[in-house]
mmCIF file of C-alpha atoms in Angstrom:
data_model
loop_
_atom_site.group_PDB
_atom_site.id
_atom_site.type_symbol
_atom_site.label_atom_id
_atom_site.label_comp_id
_atom_site.label_asym_id
_atom_site.label_seq_id
_atom_site.Cartn_x
_atom_site.Cartn_y
_atom_site.Cartn_z
ATOM 1 C CA MET A 10 106.356 129.056 87.557
ATOM 2 C CA GLU A 11 105.747 127.210 91.873
ATOM 3 C CA LEU A 12 106.267 128.197 95.769
ATOM 4 C CA ARG A 13 108.805 125.883 96.127
ATOM 5 C CA GLN A 14 111.287 128.140 93.786
ATOM 6 C CA LEU A 15 109.368 131.022 95.456
ATOM 7 C CA ARG A 16 110.690 129.312 98.894
ATOM 8 C CA TYR A 17 114.275 128.494 97.887
ATOM 9 C CA PHE A 18 115.334 131.549 95.993
ATOM 10 C CA VAL A 19 113.858 133.846 99.026
ATOM 11 C CA ARG A 20 115.752 131.257 101.842
ATOM 12 C CA VAL A 21 119.117 131.771 100.080
ATOM 13 C CA VAL A 22 118.836 135.654 99.910
ATOM 14 C CA GLU A 23 118.252 135.307 103.609
ATOM 15 C CA LEU A 24 120.918 132.706 104.059
ATOM 16 C CA GLY A 25 123.884 134.746 101.595
ATOM 17 C CA SER A 26 125.089 130.871 100.338
ATOM 18 C CA MET A 27 123.447 128.348 98.195
ATOM 19 C CA GLY A 28 125.716 126.436 100.514
ATOM 20 C CA ARG A 29 124.069 126.951 104.133
ATOM 21 C CA ALA A 30 120.725 127.260 101.963
ATOM 22 C CA ALA A 31 120.180 124.414 100.518
ATOM 23 C CA LEU A 32 121.426 122.635 104.177
ATOM 24 C CA ASP A 33 118.746 124.165 105.763
ATOM 25 C CA LEU A 34 116.348 123.055 103.396
ATOM 26 C CA ASN A 35 117.779 119.864 103.337
ATOM 27 C CA LEU A 36 118.408 119.579 99.432
ATOM 28 C CA VAL A 37 121.394 118.648 97.559
ATOM 29 C CA GLN A 38 123.238 121.888 95.995
ATOM 30 C CA SER A 39 122.956 121.013 92.934
ATOM 31 C CA ALA A 40 119.527 119.945 93.027
ATOM 32 C CA LEU A 41 118.982 123.330 94.453
ATOM 33 C CA SER A 42 120.775 126.107 92.176
ATOM 34 C CA GLN A 43 119.617 124.018 89.346
ATOM 35 C CA GLN A 44 115.571 125.692 90.368
ATOM 36 C CA ILE A 45 116.944 128.871 91.514
ATOM 37 C CA SER A 46 118.817 128.324 87.355
ATOM 38 C CA ARG A 47 115.259 127.252 86.154
ATOM 39 C CA LEU A 48 113.488 130.391 88.675
ATOM 40 C CA GLU A 49 116.324 133.052 86.979
ATOM 41 C CA GLY A 50 115.357 131.118 83.408
ATOM 42 C CA GLU A 51 110.989 131.462 83.555
ATOM 43 C CA LEU A 52 111.490 135.497 84.052
ATOM 44 C CA CYS A 53 114.384 135.553 81.773
ATOM 45 C CA THR A 54 116.559 138.339 84.280
ATOM 46 C CA ARG A 55 119.232 137.629 86.862
ATOM 47 C CA LEU A 56 118.258 137.219 90.145
ATOM 48 C CA LEU A 57 121.726 136.376 92.458
ATOM 49 C CA GLN A 58 125.116 137.742 91.426
ATOM 50 C CA ARG A 59 127.432 134.804 92.769
ATOM 51 C CA SER A 60 130.523 135.601 93.827
ATOM 52 C CA PRO A 61 133.407 132.584 96.240
ATOM 53 C CA ARG A 62 132.135 135.318 98.983
ATOM 54 C CA GLY A 63 128.541 134.105 98.318
ATOM 55 C CA VAL A 64 125.619 134.913 96.505
ATOM 56 C CA GLN A 65 123.921 138.240 96.620
ATOM 57 C CA ALA A 66 120.655 139.822 94.986
ATOM 58 C CA THR A 67 120.859 141.599 92.062
ATOM 59 C CA GLU A 68 118.374 144.740 91.593
ATOM 60 C CA ALA A 69 116.131 142.840 89.971
ATOM 61 C CA GLY A 70 116.451 140.609 92.504
ATOM 62 C CA LEU A 71 115.928 142.519 95.266
ATOM 63 C CA ALA A 72 112.258 143.583 93.881
ATOM 64 C CA PHE A 73 110.942 139.696 93.330
ATOM 65 C CA PHE A 74 112.824 139.095 97.122
ATOM 66 C CA ARG A 75 109.963 141.258 97.886
ATOM 67 C CA GLU A 76 107.411 140.282 96.232
ATOM 68 C CA ALA A 77 108.563 136.755 97.395
ATOM 69 C CA GLN A 78 108.050 137.613 100.270
ATOM 70 C CA LEU A 79 104.517 138.406 100.644
ATOM 71 C CA THR A 80 103.181 135.547 97.682
ATOM 72 C CA LEU A 81 104.482 133.377 100.744
ATOM 73 C CA ARG A 82 103.076 134.674 103.779
ATOM 74 C CA HIS A 83 100.017 134.911 101.716
ATOM 75 C CA ALA A 84 99.907 131.607 100.528
ATOM 76 C CA ASP A 85 100.584 130.428 104.586
ATOM 77 C CA GLN A 86 98.265 132.746 105.234
ATOM 78 C CA ALA A 87 95.820 130.241 102.634
ATOM 79 C CA VAL A 88 96.473 127.329 104.292
ATOM 80 C CA ARG A 89 95.568 128.231 108.011
ATOM 81 C CA VAL A 90 92.316 129.623 106.544
ATOM 82 C CA ALA A 91 91.698 126.547 105.361
ATOM 83 C CA GLN A 92 92.185 124.420 107.743
ATOM 84 C CA GLN A 93 89.947 126.977 110.334
ATOM 85 C CA ALA A 94 87.304 126.339 108.329
ATOM 86 C CA ARG A 95 87.808 122.179 107.892
ATOM 87 C CA LEU A 96 85.226 120.241 106.798
ATOM 88 C CA SER A 97 82.795 119.339 109.092
ATOM 89 C CA GLY A 98 79.247 118.021 110.075
ATOM 90 C CA THR A 99 77.293 114.104 109.661
ATOM 91 C CA VAL A 100 77.257 111.869 107.170
ATOM 92 C CA SER A 101 75.413 108.794 107.081
ATOM 93 C CA VAL A 102 76.563 105.315 105.029
ATOM 94 C CA GLY A 103 75.431 102.234 104.651
ATOM 95 C CA LEU A 104 76.753 98.827 104.080
ATOM 96 C CA ALA A 105 76.001 95.507 103.996
ATOM 97 C CA PRO A 106 77.571 93.281 105.671
ATOM 98 C CA THR A 107 79.500 91.499 103.710
ATOM 99 C CA THR A 108 81.116 95.413 102.174
ATOM 100 C CA ALA A 109 81.899 96.595 106.354
ATOM 101 C CA ALA A 110 83.496 93.446 106.156
ATOM 102 C CA LEU A 111 85.894 94.495 103.993
ATOM 103 C CA LEU A 112 85.480 98.224 103.816
ATOM 104 C CA GLY A 113 83.635 99.271 107.614
ATOM 105 C CA LEU A 114 87.090 99.938 108.283
ATOM 106 C CA PRO A 115 89.482 101.055 106.413
ATOM 107 C CA LEU A 116 86.459 104.143 105.645
ATOM 108 C CA MET A 117 86.196 105.277 109.242
ATOM 109 C CA ARG A 118 90.039 104.976 109.248
ATOM 110 C CA ALA A 119 90.360 107.012 106.203
ATOM 111 C CA MET A 120 87.811 109.866 107.425
ATOM 112 C CA ARG A 121 88.943 109.957 110.772
ATOM 113 C CA GLU A 122 92.814 110.972 109.239
ATOM 114 C CA ARG A 123 91.161 113.304 105.684
ATOM 115 C CA TYR A 124 88.226 115.280 107.666
ATOM 116 C CA PRO A 125 88.249 114.873 111.896
ATOM 117 C CA GLU A 126 86.340 117.384 112.384
ATOM 118 C CA VAL A 127 83.311 115.167 110.304
ATOM 119 C CA ARG A 128 81.293 113.277 112.416
ATOM 120 C CA LEU A 129 80.562 109.329 110.353
ATOM 121 C CA HIS A 130 77.471 107.296 111.254
ATOM 122 C CA MET A 131 77.662 103.793 109.583
ATOM 123 C CA VAL A 132 74.830 101.416 109.101
ATOM 124 C CA GLU A 133 75.705 97.243 108.720
ATOM 125 C CA SER A 134 72.056 95.837 106.902
ATOM 126 C CA LEU A 135 71.120 93.677 104.200
ATOM 127 C CA SER A 136 71.046 95.274 100.565
ATOM 128 C CA GLY A 137 67.560 95.770 100.591
ATOM 129 C CA HIS A 138 66.844 97.286 104.162
ATOM 130 C CA LEU A 139 69.237 100.009 103.272
ATOM 131 C CA ALA A 140 67.560 100.576 100.361
ATOM 132 C CA GLY A 141 64.725 101.432 101.906
ATOM 133 C CA MET A 142 66.213 103.719 104.168
ATOM 134 C CA LEU A 143 68.430 105.777 101.467
ATOM 135 C CA ASN A 144 64.984 106.565 99.828
ATOM 136 C CA ALA A 145 63.748 107.507 102.813
ATOM 137 C CA ARG A 146 66.730 110.094 103.798
ATOM 138 C CA GLN A 147 67.262 108.231 105.927
ATOM 139 C CA LEU A 148 71.334 107.490 105.076
ATOM 140 C CA ASP A 149 73.316 109.604 102.120
ATOM 141 C CA LEU A 150 75.156 106.887 101.448
ATOM 142 C CA ALA A 151 74.462 103.668 100.246
ATOM 143 C CA VAL A 152 76.224 100.285 98.897
ATOM 144 C CA LEU A 153 73.800 98.514 96.822
ATOM 145 C CA PHE A 154 73.800 95.442 95.269
ATOM 146 C CA ASP A 155 70.524 95.074 93.300
ATOM 147 C CA SER A 156 71.429 94.790 89.219
ATOM 148 C CA ARG A 157 67.519 96.289 87.934
ATOM 149 C CA LEU A 158 68.421 99.230 89.792
ATOM 150 C CA TYR A 159 71.798 99.737 88.178
ATOM 151 C CA ALA A 160 69.437 99.309 84.841
ATOM 152 C CA ASN A 161 67.974 100.598 85.677
ATOM 153 C CA GLY A 162 69.209 104.731 86.709
ATOM 154 C CA ASP A 163 66.243 104.228 89.793
ATOM 155 C CA GLY A 164 66.247 103.927 93.043
ATOM 156 C CA PRO A 165 62.537 102.304 94.196
ATOM 157 C CA GLY A 166 59.765 104.057 94.791
ATOM 158 C CA GLY A 167 60.437 106.394 91.499
ATOM 159 C CA ARG A 168 63.587 108.350 94.331
ATOM 160 C CA ARG A 169 66.205 109.720 91.349
ATOM 161 C CA TRP A 170 69.448 107.813 92.808
ATOM 162 C CA GLN A 171 73.169 108.709 91.719
ATOM 163 C CA ILE A 172 74.442 105.107 91.097
ATOM 164 C CA GLN A 173 78.264 104.449 89.801
ATOM 165 C CA PRO A 174 79.542 101.102 90.067
ATOM 166 C CA LEU A 175 82.307 100.287 92.115
ATOM 167 C CA ILE A 176 83.244 96.589 91.772
ATOM 168 C CA GLU A 177 81.912 92.439 90.353
ATOM 169 C CA GLU A 178 82.661 90.660 92.926
ATOM 170 C CA ALA A 179 83.086 86.933 91.639
ATOM 171 C CA LEU A 180 80.904 84.179 93.116
ATOM 172 C CA PHE A 181 81.371 81.763 95.077
ATOM 173 C CA LEU A 182 80.142 77.827 96.355
ATOM 174 C CA ILE A 183 81.037 78.010 100.109
ATOM 175 C CA ARG A 184 80.378 74.593 102.141
ATOM 176 C CA GLY A 185 81.210 74.062 105.996
ATOM 177 C CA GLY A 186 81.121 71.210 108.375
ATOM 178 C CA PRO A 187 82.635 68.219 108.046
ATOM 179 C CA ARG A 188 85.007 67.545 104.710
ATOM 180 C CA ALA A 189 85.619 63.847 105.966
ATOM 181 C CA GLY A 190 83.867 61.099 103.720
ATOM 182 C CA ARG A 191 82.921 64.217 100.509
ATOM 183 C CA PRO A 192 85.259 64.726 97.482
ATOM 184 C CA ALA A 193 87.257 68.225 97.562
ATOM 185 C CA LEU A 194 84.820 71.229 95.646
ATOM 186 C CA PRO A 195 86.996 72.078 92.316
ATOM 187 C CA ALA A 196 88.393 75.074 91.849
ATOM 188 C CA GLU A 197 85.832 76.282 89.581
ATOM 189 C CA MET A 198 82.207 75.316 88.610
ATOM 190 C CA GLY A 199 79.086 76.916 86.833
ATOM 191 C CA LEU A 200 75.627 76.749 88.393
ATOM 192 C CA ALA A 201 74.462 73.876 86.653
ATOM 193 C CA GLU A 202 76.985 71.524 88.354
ATOM 194 C CA LEU A 203 75.194 72.632 91.664
ATOM 195 C CA GLY A 204 73.394 69.952 90.851
ATOM 196 C CA ASP A 205 71.463 68.821 93.944
ATOM 197 C CA ILE A 206 73.597 70.418 96.399
ATOM 198 C CA GLY A 207 71.206 72.449 99.344
ATOM 199 C CA LEU A 208 71.320 76.327 99.405
ATOM 200 C CA ILE A 209 71.308 78.812 101.756
ATOM 201 C CA LEU A 210 70.342 82.279 100.212
ATOM 202 C CA PRO A 211 69.077 85.229 101.475
ATOM 203 C CA THR A 212 65.395 85.988 100.736
ATOM 204 C CA GLY A 213 63.700 87.802 97.479
ATOM 205 C CA PRO A 214 64.298 91.432 98.351
ATOM 206 C CA HIS A 215 68.234 91.636 98.888
ATOM 207 C CA GLY A 216 70.564 92.783 96.322
ATOM 208 C CA LEU A 217 71.763 89.608 96.424
ATOM 209 C CA ARG A 218 69.177 87.687 95.783
ATOM 210 C CA SER A 219 68.290 89.230 92.903
ATOM 211 C CA THR A 220 71.388 88.571 91.148
ATOM 212 C CA LEU A 221 70.943 84.938 91.951
ATOM 213 C CA ASP A 222 67.484 84.884 90.775
ATOM 214 C CA THR A 223 68.567 86.477 86.935
ATOM 215 C CA ALA A 224 71.316 83.918 86.601
ATOM 216 C CA PHE A 225 69.720 81.195 87.140
ATOM 217 C CA ALA A 226 66.617 82.236 85.115
ATOM 218 C CA GLN A 227 70.196 82.973 82.539
ATOM 219 C CA ALA A 228 71.573 79.004 83.065
ATOM 220 C CA ARG A 229 68.154 77.766 83.111
ATOM 221 C CA VAL A 230 68.579 76.270 85.797
ATOM 222 C CA SER A 231 66.109 75.622 89.950
ATOM 223 C CA PRO A 232 68.471 76.055 92.509
ATOM 224 C CA ASN A 233 67.602 73.970 96.024
ATOM 225 C CA VAL A 234 66.934 76.695 98.351
ATOM 226 C CA VAL A 235 66.424 74.673 101.552
ATOM 227 C CA LEU A 236 66.851 77.510 103.480
ATOM 228 C CA GLU A 237 66.245 81.437 103.426
ATOM 229 C CA VAL A 238 68.634 83.928 106.090
ATOM 230 C CA ASP A 239 68.387 87.432 106.333
ATOM 231 C CA SER A 240 71.645 88.062 108.761
ATOM 232 C CA LEU A 241 75.220 86.901 107.356
ATOM 233 C CA SER A 242 76.334 85.874 110.674
ATOM 234 C CA MET A 243 73.122 83.366 110.826
ATOM 235 C CA LEU A 244 73.353 82.077 107.368
ATOM 236 C CA MET A 245 77.722 81.868 107.715
ATOM 237 C CA ALA A 246 76.381 79.762 111.487
ATOM 238 C CA ALA A 247 73.908 77.696 109.022
ATOM 239 C CA VAL A 248 76.764 77.126 106.583
ATOM 240 C CA ASP A 249 79.620 76.360 108.977
ATOM 241 C CA ALA A 250 76.881 73.778 110.943
ATOM 242 C CA GLY A 251 76.707 72.136 107.614
ATOM 243 C CA LEU A 252 73.470 72.771 107.274
ATOM 244 C CA GLY A 253 73.843 73.744 102.954
ATOM 245 C CA ALA A 254 75.946 75.290 101.434
ATOM 246 C CA THR A 255 75.684 79.750 100.051
ATOM 247 C CA LEU A 256 76.636 81.135 96.985
ATOM 248 C CA GLN A 257 78.184 84.263 98.366
ATOM 249 C CA PRO A 258 80.974 87.019 97.147
ATOM 250 C CA TRP A 259 84.715 85.426 99.487
ATOM 251 C CA ALA A 260 83.917 88.765 101.949
ATOM 252 C CA ALA A 261 81.434 86.528 103.142
ATOM 253 C CA VAL A 262 84.185 84.775 104.478
ATOM 254 C CA GLY A 263 86.898 87.375 104.763
ATOM 255 C CA ARG A 264 85.555 87.995 109.250
ATOM 256 C CA PHE A 265 86.679 84.548 109.664
ATOM 257 C CA ALA A 266 90.478 83.946 110.780
ATOM 258 C CA ASP A 267 89.976 80.355 110.394
ATOM 259 C CA ALA A 268 88.634 80.655 107.060
ATOM 260 C CA ALA A 269 90.535 77.981 105.266
ATOM 261 C CA GLU A 270 90.346 76.062 107.382
ATOM 262 C CA ARG A 271 86.417 76.248 108.216
ATOM 263 C CA PHE A 272 85.278 76.263 104.896
ATOM 264 C CA GLU A 273 85.258 74.990 101.163
ATOM 265 C CA LEU A 274 85.259 77.431 98.223
ATOM 266 C CA ALA A 275 84.808 77.026 94.322
ATOM 267 C CA ARG A 276 84.362 79.252 91.703
ATOM 268 C CA ILE A 277 81.243 80.253 89.956
ATOM 269 C CA THR A 278 81.704 80.367 86.283
ATOM 270 C CA GLY A 279 79.780 82.115 84.015
ATOM 271 C CA PRO A 280 77.272 84.768 82.372
ATOM 272 C CA ALA A 281 76.102 86.997 85.104
ATOM 273 C CA VAL A 282 77.778 84.871 88.004
ATOM 274 C CA CYS A 283 79.189 88.126 89.885
ATOM 275 C CA ARG A 284 77.979 90.474 92.045
ATOM 276 C CA VAL A 285 77.963 94.416 91.134
ATOM 277 C CA ASN A 286 78.642 96.707 94.013
ATOM 278 C CA LEU A 287 77.270 100.386 93.097
ATOM 279 C CA LEU A 288 77.800 103.535 95.448
ATOM 280 C CA CYS A 289 73.817 104.476 95.090
ATOM 281 C CA SER A 290 73.355 108.077 96.994
ATOM 282 C CA LEU A 291 70.787 110.516 97.468
ATOM 283 C CA ALA A 292 71.174 113.216 94.589
ATOM 284 C CA GLU A 293 73.956 115.857 94.055
ATOM 285 C CA ASP A 294 71.509 118.657 94.444
ATOM 286 C CA GLU A 295 70.536 116.494 98.422
ATOM 287 C CA LEU A 296 74.005 115.769 98.997
ATOM 288 C CA SER A 297 76.118 118.051 101.035
ATOM 289 C CA PRO A 298 79.395 119.047 101.147
ATOM 290 C CA VAL A 299 80.864 116.655 104.034
ATOM 291 C CA ALA A 300 78.487 113.510 101.251
ATOM 292 C CA LEU A 301 80.508 114.303 98.766
ATOM 293 C CA ALA A 302 83.535 114.075 100.504
ATOM 294 C CA THR A 303 82.881 111.133 101.533
ATOM 295 C CA ARG A 304 81.735 109.120 98.239
ATOM 296 C CA VAL A 305 85.462 110.240 96.671
ATOM 297 C CA VAL A 306 86.249 109.077 100.158
ATOM 298 C CA LEU A 307 84.680 105.964 99.101
ATOM 299 C CA GLY A 308 86.027 105.473 96.118
ATOM 300 C CA ASP A 309 89.627 105.779 96.858
ATOM 301 C CA CYS A 310 89.197 102.888 100.062
ATOM 302 C CA VAL A 311 87.437 100.686 97.752
ATOM 303 C CA ARG A 312 90.268 100.578 94.608
ATOM 304 C CA GLN A 313 93.414 100.704 96.967
ATOM 305 C CA LEU A 314 92.190 97.845 98.899
ATOM 306 C CA VAL A 315 91.188 96.461 95.433
ATOM 307 C CA GLN A 316 94.574 97.287 93.597
ATOM 308 C CA GLN A 317 96.284 95.646 97.451
ATOM 309 C CA GLY A 318 94.716 92.396 96.940
ATOM 310 C CA GLN A 319 92.972 92.281 99.499
ATOM 311 C CA TRP A 320 88.971 92.129 97.978
ATOM 312 C CA VAL A 321 90.217 88.635 96.780
ATOM 313 C CA GLY A 322 87.679 87.931 93.768
ATOM 314 C CA ALA A 323 86.763 91.823 93.622
ATOM 315 C CA THR A 324 87.816 93.499 90.016
ATOM 316 C CA LEU A 325 87.430 97.146 89.785
ATOM 317 C CA ALA A 326 84.265 99.042 87.649
ATOM 318 C CA LEU A 327 85.448 102.584 88.677
#
């Protein structure tokens, strides 16, 4: 038995006509009649007496009508109480710049729509800094990339985190600067094919660099790192100026409306050449109801972006 069946039945009795009730409920009369018949079947009793002049409740129908009205009033009251006690509070979420470029705005919109009473505090920083903030209890949630976190199941400093893999992102060789006089990049490249290409990368403490160092070590390749920059905007500006290439997920060019004209991309192939996005949070018993709800919304946003093809090179790990 469903609440909608109760609403349908009550409206039919109130209006004394299946046709008028169908119009009032914006239903096809046959569909309304079918729902009433299903309700009568579940109760194993006839609730309505049909006649050319309309419908009237039987004795059992009148008894059921009074109880159905009471049930619907209670249901409506439950909805009002829930709306008046909507989730409220503050939650802090940390995103790396590449992740924030794609996930930041959709997350803010989804939280505003679902939990308008929640104050969302967003922090954009490199994953190494976010890990420190999470350990210092300055963040409730953060999306991090260090594969060692996933392997160990613990955050730095011995603190226990809740860790959930979100997506795996392919990595690309991204090159900017003038294209005249040089061959175009192939669609795909292996690490061994990078040769003497000068690379601009973040430093060791950050998740992407640890992932790359692991991949290079497994491939027995020594990268030619010409510049280390711990700022995505400065790093991409250096790549755009032709000071070197970089290895990043596609999201690194997501904020450039003219990315196709400014950059060349070649997908890097091979084992371990991907970045795992991990949703890390404080331990379950330390998270507030607001933080728990935000964690669900963040996962929903990631899933929607990937399924709609807006997160290029990403596959779901949820």
